[in-house]
Amino acid sequence: MTLEITTTLTATPTSDARLAEILADPGFGTHFTDHMLTVEWTPEAGWHAARIEPYGPLSLDPATAVLHYAQETFEGLKAYRHADGSIWTFRPEANAARMARSSGRLAFPVLETDDFVACVDALVKVDARWVPEAAEGSEKSLYVRPFMFASETFLGVRSSRHVTFMVIASPAGAYFKGGVKPVKLWLSEHYTRAGRGGMGAAKTGGNYASSLAAQDEASAHGCDQVVFLDASEGRYLEELGGMNIFLVYGDGRLVTPETGTILEGITRASIIELAQKMGLQVEERRVEIDEWRDGVASGAITEVFACGTAAVVTPVGELLWDGGSLATPGGPVTAEIRETLVDIQFGRTDDPFGWTHQIC
Ligand code: PLP
Ligand code: COI
């Protein structure tokens, strides 16, 4: 299906002066563009009423299903301004495909890839002046957040018969305060994120709600993010609250937990392809947490990094747990992967994979 998107522009766009102030230091997820996109779904009409309107609050009935049963999915991708002023996203069709998989798990209708990409493109185009300049080394971008929620007013527990899909956007700098510096991770030994048959592979709010107590524990221990282990044995590395993880071996191997209960990161998948092209040997498999401890102790593991759309590629400097800690040395592999990926995203180098998608 091809959606017809109507556009109503705001009468009060953010002033150039205020926008310049925001883009000078956007932070993450704090400021929002002038417009938002909305599409509705019902069983009778399918996806319809696609529209771009001035950004503003929603009015929801207190009995709106998502507020009670958390039937929700979301995505995250970025729009990058290249040096010639053009604006591009990175693998948006992969986000569309993942949202379709999340929709399957959350009992939502699927929004087709073409429609998903068209919605993202349309909002970014209308709010193009919110995409930061591509200053060398700054890595600022426009973070785009598509999301879908159960908007039927009904308290019975079943899949919603009214669904709303929206896209909002927010200029973004570094996800972690302090920019690209090694982060500290807290190993959660009490909380787990996902079990077999659960929602671990879906990008749904509930997974993040369940990570917050663990994330608070991480913060209380001075850590930036929490690391989760598998739910059945508490033995295998899964992922962080909002990122995937890779161990780098000095012998040229890159090891990352296999998929199933983790979010299949688009950054993760891209790094796997990039690393193979760089001549590294990638292993996607179960990874015991002791492999990390032993590998660092023996010197076999030389680097550890986290990755995701928000975090890009971030070196991990330290792992802490109740009663212990472990420092991971930094090294060149993380930096090279990060630079290669970011250069493709900002159009500073060729894109042999065809990952970038031009919007305007
Ligand atoms: N894992 C979790 C739990 C996440 O929230 C994210 C971020 O979206 C990722 C991994 C990385 O996914 P992606 O690279 O597609 O952003
Ligand atoms: C993303 O990287 O897009 C995420 O959704 C992760 C979240 C920590 C912002």
mmCIF file of N, CA and C in Angstrom, residues 99-173:
data_model
loop_
_atom_site.group_PDB
_atom_site.id
_atom_site.type_symbol
_atom_site.label_atom_id
_atom_site.label_comp_id
_atom_site.label_asym_id
_atom_site.label_seq_id
_atom_site.Cartn_x
_atom_site.Cartn_y
_atom_site.Cartn_z
ATOM 1 N N MET A 99 10.589 -3.414 12.834
ATOM 2 C CA MET A 99 9.311 -3.016 13.409
ATOM 3 C C MET A 99 8.226 -4.024 13.008
ATOM 4 N N ALA A 100 8.338 -4.557 11.794
ATOM 5 C CA ALA A 100 7.358 -5.566 11.361
ATOM 6 C C ALA A 100 7.496 -6.822 12.236
ATOM 7 N N ARG A 101 8.740 -7.190 12.572
ATOM 8 C CA ARG A 101 8.934 -8.364 13.445
ATOM 9 C C ARG A 101 8.408 -8.060 14.853
ATOM 10 N N SER A 102 8.683 -6.852 15.343
ATOM 11 C CA SER A 102 8.162 -6.466 16.669
ATOM 12 C C SER A 102 6.638 -6.481 16.634
ATOM 13 N N SER A 103 6.061 -6.009 15.521
ATOM 14 C CA SER A 103 4.603 -5.987 15.384
ATOM 15 C C SER A 103 4.036 -7.397 15.485
ATOM 16 N N GLY A 104 4.722 -8.346 14.873
ATOM 17 C CA GLY A 104 4.279 -9.747 14.958
ATOM 18 C C GLY A 104 4.221 -10.204 16.401
ATOM 19 N N ARG A 105 5.246 -9.853 17.169
ATOM 20 C CA ARG A 105 5.326 -10.314 18.562
ATOM 21 C C ARG A 105 4.308 -9.599 19.455
ATOM 22 N N LEU A 106 4.027 -8.332 19.114
ATOM 23 C CA LEU A 106 3.121 -7.518 19.946
ATOM 24 C C LEU A 106 1.690 -7.510 19.411
ATOM 25 N N ALA A 107 1.396 -8.394 18.468
ATOM 26 C CA ALA A 107 0.037 -8.527 17.934
ATOM 27 C C ALA A 107 -0.484 -7.245 17.296
ATOM 28 N N PHE A 108 0.391 -6.589 16.543
ATOM 29 C CA PHE A 108 0.023 -5.383 15.805
ATOM 30 C C PHE A 108 -0.091 -5.691 14.313
ATOM 31 N N PRO A 109 -0.827 -4.874 13.573
ATOM 32 C CA PRO A 109 -0.780 -4.979 12.118
ATOM 33 C C PRO A 109 0.590 -4.507 11.636
ATOM 34 N N VAL A 110 1.004 -4.963 10.464
ATOM 35 C CA VAL A 110 2.318 -4.565 9.930
ATOM 36 C C VAL A 110 2.170 -3.318 9.063
ATOM 37 N N LEU A 111 3.059 -2.373 9.272
ATOM 38 C CA LEU A 111 3.153 -1.224 8.363
ATOM 39 C C LEU A 111 4.235 -1.609 7.349
ATOM 40 N N GLU A 112 3.871 -1.610 6.077
ATOM 41 C CA GLU A 112 4.801 -2.081 5.042
ATOM 42 C C GLU A 112 6.060 -1.223 5.016
ATOM 43 N N THR A 113 7.157 -1.841 4.585
ATOM 44 C CA THR A 113 8.454 -1.148 4.539
ATOM 45 C C THR A 113 8.378 0.168 3.768
ATOM 46 N N ASP A 114 7.751 0.163 2.595
ATOM 47 C CA ASP A 114 7.693 1.389 1.779
ATOM 48 C C ASP A 114 6.985 2.511 2.530
ATOM 49 N N ASP A 115 5.916 2.154 3.241
ATOM 50 C CA ASP A 115 5.170 3.169 3.984
ATOM 51 C C ASP A 115 5.978 3.687 5.175
ATOM 52 N N PHE A 116 6.644 2.770 5.868
ATOM 53 C CA PHE A 116 7.485 3.160 7.013
ATOM 54 C C PHE A 116 8.545 4.159 6.535
ATOM 55 N N VAL A 117 9.234 3.790 5.463
ATOM 56 C CA VAL A 117 10.323 4.652 4.962
ATOM 57 C C VAL A 117 9.752 5.978 4.455
ATOM 58 N N ALA A 118 8.607 5.932 3.789
ATOM 59 C CA ALA A 118 7.994 7.168 3.271
ATOM 60 C C ALA A 118 7.614 8.107 4.421
ATOM 61 N N CYS A 119 7.130 7.546 5.524
ATOM 62 C CA CYS A 119 6.752 8.363 6.686
ATOM 63 C C CYS A 119 7.980 9.039 7.293
ATOM 64 N N VAL A 120 9.041 8.271 7.475
ATOM 65 C CA VAL A 120 10.282 8.842 8.026
ATOM 66 C C VAL A 120 10.803 9.930 7.092
ATOM 67 N N ASP A 121 10.860 9.617 5.803
ATOM 68 C CA ASP A 121 11.365 10.589 4.819
ATOM 69 C C ASP A 121 10.543 11.882 4.862
ATOM 70 N N ALA A 122 9.220 11.728 4.923
ATOM 71 C CA ALA A 122 8.349 12.905 4.851
ATOM 72 C C ALA A 122 8.564 13.816 6.057
ATOM 73 N N LEU A 123 8.667 13.230 7.253
ATOM 74 C CA LEU A 123 8.862 14.083 8.434
ATOM 75 C C LEU A 123 10.234 14.756 8.401
ATOM 76 N N VAL A 124 11.264 13.981 8.036
ATOM 77 C CA VAL A 124 12.623 14.556 8.017
ATOM 78 C C VAL A 124 12.694 15.689 6.984
ATOM 79 N N LYS A 125 12.007 15.505 5.870
ATOM 80 C CA LYS A 125 12.016 16.530 4.824
ATOM 81 C C LYS A 125 11.366 17.829 5.317
ATOM 82 N N VAL A 126 10.236 17.686 5.996
ATOM 83 C CA VAL A 126 9.532 18.875 6.508
ATOM 84 C C VAL A 126 10.373 19.589 7.569
ATOM 85 N N ASP A 127 11.081 18.806 8.389
ATOM 86 C CA ASP A 127 11.885 19.390 9.473
ATOM 87 C C ASP A 127 13.379 19.346 9.146
ATOM 88 N N ALA A 128 13.704 19.457 7.851
ATOM 89 C CA ALA A 128 15.097 19.309 7.400
ATOM 90 C C ALA A 128 16.044 20.291 8.084
ATOM 91 N N ARG A 129 15.534 21.470 8.448
ATOM 92 C CA ARG A 129 16.460 22.442 9.048
ATOM 93 C C ARG A 129 16.886 22.030 10.461
ATOM 94 N N TRP A 130 16.250 20.975 10.994
ATOM 95 C CA TRP A 130 16.623 20.448 12.307
ATOM 96 C C TRP A 130 17.750 19.410 12.223
ATOM 97 N N VAL A 131 18.164 19.055 11.007
ATOM 98 C CA VAL A 131 19.271 18.084 10.879
ATOM 99 C C VAL A 131 20.572 18.876 11.012
ATOM 100 N N PRO A 132 21.363 18.594 12.055
ATOM 101 C CA PRO A 132 22.549 19.417 12.317
ATOM 102 C C PRO A 132 23.565 19.384 11.174
ATOM 103 N N GLU A 133 24.370 20.435 11.106
ATOM 104 C CA GLU A 133 25.462 20.482 10.133
ATOM 105 C C GLU A 133 26.452 19.359 10.451
ATOM 106 N N ALA A 134 27.106 18.884 9.390
ATOM 107 C CA ALA A 134 28.032 17.765 9.562
ATOM 108 C C ALA A 134 29.443 18.252 9.857
ATOM 109 N N ALA A 135 29.606 18.974 10.968
ATOM 110 C CA ALA A 135 30.959 19.435 11.312
ATOM 111 C C ALA A 135 31.844 18.219 11.557
ATOM 112 N N GLU A 136 33.040 18.238 11.012
ATOM 113 C CA GLU A 136 33.978 17.117 11.143
ATOM 114 C C GLU A 136 34.145 16.755 12.627
ATOM 115 N N GLY A 137 33.931 15.500 12.941
ATOM 116 C CA GLY A 137 34.156 15.052 14.317
ATOM 117 C C GLY A 137 32.997 15.284 15.269
ATOM 118 N N SER A 138 31.961 16.061 14.868
ATOM 119 C CA SER A 138 30.906 16.365 15.834
ATOM 120 C C SER A 138 29.875 15.240 15.944
ATOM 121 N N GLU A 139 29.633 14.565 14.805
ATOM 122 C CA GLU A 139 28.714 13.414 14.797
ATOM 123 C C GLU A 139 27.310 13.736 15.275
ATOM 124 N N LYS A 140 26.879 14.976 15.107
ATOM 125 C CA LYS A 140 25.494 15.302 15.454
ATOM 126 C C LYS A 140 24.580 14.832 14.333
ATOM 127 N N SER A 141 23.359 14.473 14.708
ATOM 128 C CA SER A 141 22.408 13.984 13.706
ATOM 129 C C SER A 141 20.998 14.273 14.211
ATOM 130 N N LEU A 142 20.021 13.870 13.420
ATOM 131 C CA LEU A 142 18.630 13.980 13.866
ATOM 132 C C LEU A 142 18.158 12.564 14.202
ATOM 133 N N TYR A 143 17.877 12.318 15.461
ATOM 134 C CA TYR A 143 17.398 10.996 15.884
ATOM 135 C C TYR A 143 15.909 10.911 15.574
ATOM 136 N N VAL A 144 15.520 9.869 14.860
ATOM 137 C CA VAL A 144 14.128 9.713 14.435
ATOM 138 C C VAL A 144 13.507 8.561 15.217
ATOM 139 N N ARG A 145 12.356 8.801 15.808
ATOM 140 C CA ARG A 145 11.710 7.798 16.660
ATOM 141 C C ARG A 145 10.319 7.452 16.120
ATOM 142 N N PRO A 146 10.218 6.419 15.278
ATOM 143 C CA PRO A 146 8.905 5.896 14.893
ATOM 144 C C PRO A 146 8.373 5.029 16.041
ATOM 145 N N PHE A 147 7.093 5.072 16.305
ATOM 146 C CA PHE A 147 6.511 4.190 17.339
ATOM 147 C C PHE A 147 5.043 3.905 17.047
ATOM 148 N N MET A 148 4.583 2.814 17.619
ATOM 149 C CA MET A 148 3.220 2.339 17.351
ATOM 150 C C MET A 148 2.591 1.968 18.684
ATOM 151 N N PHE A 149 1.337 2.353 18.900
ATOM 152 C CA PHE A 149 0.736 1.989 20.192
ATOM 153 C C PHE A 149 -0.743 1.658 20.060
ATOM 154 N N ALA A 150 -1.218 0.888 21.052
ATOM 155 C CA ALA A 150 -2.614 0.461 21.101
ATOM 156 C C ALA A 150 -3.458 1.657 21.518
ATOM 157 N N SER A 151 -4.222 2.222 20.581
ATOM 158 C CA SER A 151 -4.940 3.463 20.885
ATOM 159 C C SER A 151 -6.441 3.250 21.044
ATOM 160 N N GLU A 152 -6.869 1.995 21.146
ATOM 161 C CA GLU A 152 -8.293 1.736 21.387
ATOM 162 C C GLU A 152 -8.636 2.028 22.853
ATOM 163 N N THR A 153 -9.815 2.599 23.050
ATOM 164 C CA THR A 153 -10.296 2.844 24.412
ATOM 165 C C THR A 153 -11.039 1.596 24.858
ATOM 166 N N PHE A 154 -10.351 0.739 25.596
ATOM 167 C CA PHE A 154 -10.917 -0.574 25.939
ATOM 168 C C PHE A 154 -10.027 -1.224 26.991
ATOM 169 N N LEU A 155 -10.644 -1.770 28.034
ATOM 170 C CA LEU A 155 -9.842 -2.390 29.084
ATOM 171 C C LEU A 155 -9.799 -3.909 29.015
ATOM 172 N N GLY A 156 -10.448 -4.505 28.027
ATOM 173 C CA GLY A 156 -10.337 -5.954 27.868
ATOM 174 C C GLY A 156 -8.937 -6.284 27.367
ATOM 175 N N VAL A 157 -8.449 -7.473 27.725
ATOM 176 C CA VAL A 157 -7.097 -7.831 27.287
ATOM 177 C C VAL A 157 -7.160 -8.606 25.976
ATOM 178 N N ARG A 158 -6.962 -7.895 24.888
ATOM 179 C CA ARG A 158 -6.838 -8.478 23.549
ATOM 180 C C ARG A 158 -6.121 -7.456 22.676
ATOM 181 N N SER A 159 -5.691 -7.867 21.477
ATOM 182 C CA SER A 159 -4.962 -6.920 20.636
ATOM 183 C C SER A 159 -5.887 -5.779 20.236
ATOM 184 N N SER A 160 -5.319 -4.594 20.186
ATOM 185 C CA SER A 160 -6.105 -3.379 20.008
ATOM 186 C C SER A 160 -6.709 -3.295 18.611
ATOM 187 N N ARG A 161 -7.923 -2.764 18.523
ATOM 188 C CA ARG A 161 -8.580 -2.581 17.227
ATOM 189 C C ARG A 161 -8.452 -1.145 16.742
ATOM 190 N N HIS A 162 -7.687 -0.375 17.454
ATOM 191 C CA HIS A 162 -7.279 0.934 16.943
ATOM 192 C C HIS A 162 -5.805 1.079 17.276
ATOM 193 N N VAL A 163 -5.014 1.311 16.235
ATOM 194 C CA VAL A 163 -3.566 1.404 16.419
ATOM 195 C C VAL A 163 -3.107 2.729 15.837
ATOM 196 N N THR A 164 -2.180 3.369 16.519
ATOM 197 C CA THR A 164 -1.633 4.637 16.030
ATOM 198 C C THR A 164 -0.132 4.480 15.817
ATOM 199 N N PHE A 165 0.332 4.889 14.637
ATOM 200 C CA PHE A 165 1.760 4.899 14.335
ATOM 201 C C PHE A 165 2.180 6.358 14.251
ATOM 202 N N MET A 166 3.284 6.696 14.891
ATOM 203 C CA MET A 166 3.749 8.088 14.836
ATOM 204 C C MET A 166 5.245 8.139 14.563
ATOM 205 N N VAL A 167 5.699 9.261 14.053
ATOM 206 C CA VAL A 167 7.141 9.516 13.928
ATOM 207 C C VAL A 167 7.409 10.895 14.518
ATOM 208 N N ILE A 168 8.358 10.951 15.445
ATOM 209 C CA ILE A 168 8.830 12.235 15.965
ATOM 210 C C ILE A 168 10.345 12.260 15.754
ATOM 211 N N ALA A 169 10.952 13.411 15.924
ATOM 212 C CA ALA A 169 12.394 13.509 15.682
ATOM 213 C C ALA A 169 13.022 14.501 16.649
ATOM 214 N N SER A 170 14.279 14.245 16.976
ATOM 215 C CA SER A 170 14.970 14.995 18.025
ATOM 216 C C SER A 170 16.450 15.119 17.676
ATOM 217 N N PRO A 171 16.966 16.334 17.581
ATOM 218 C CA PRO A 171 18.390 16.461 17.263
ATOM 219 C C PRO A 171 19.234 15.816 18.359
ATOM 220 N N ALA A 172 20.329 15.143 17.956
ATOM 221 C CA ALA A 172 21.092 14.349 18.923
ATOM 222 C C ALA A 172 22.590 14.586 18.813
ATOM 223 N N GLY A 173 23.197 14.692 19.986
ATOM 224 C CA GLY A 173 24.657 14.665 20.074
ATOM 225 C C GLY A 173 25.035 13.307 20.641
#
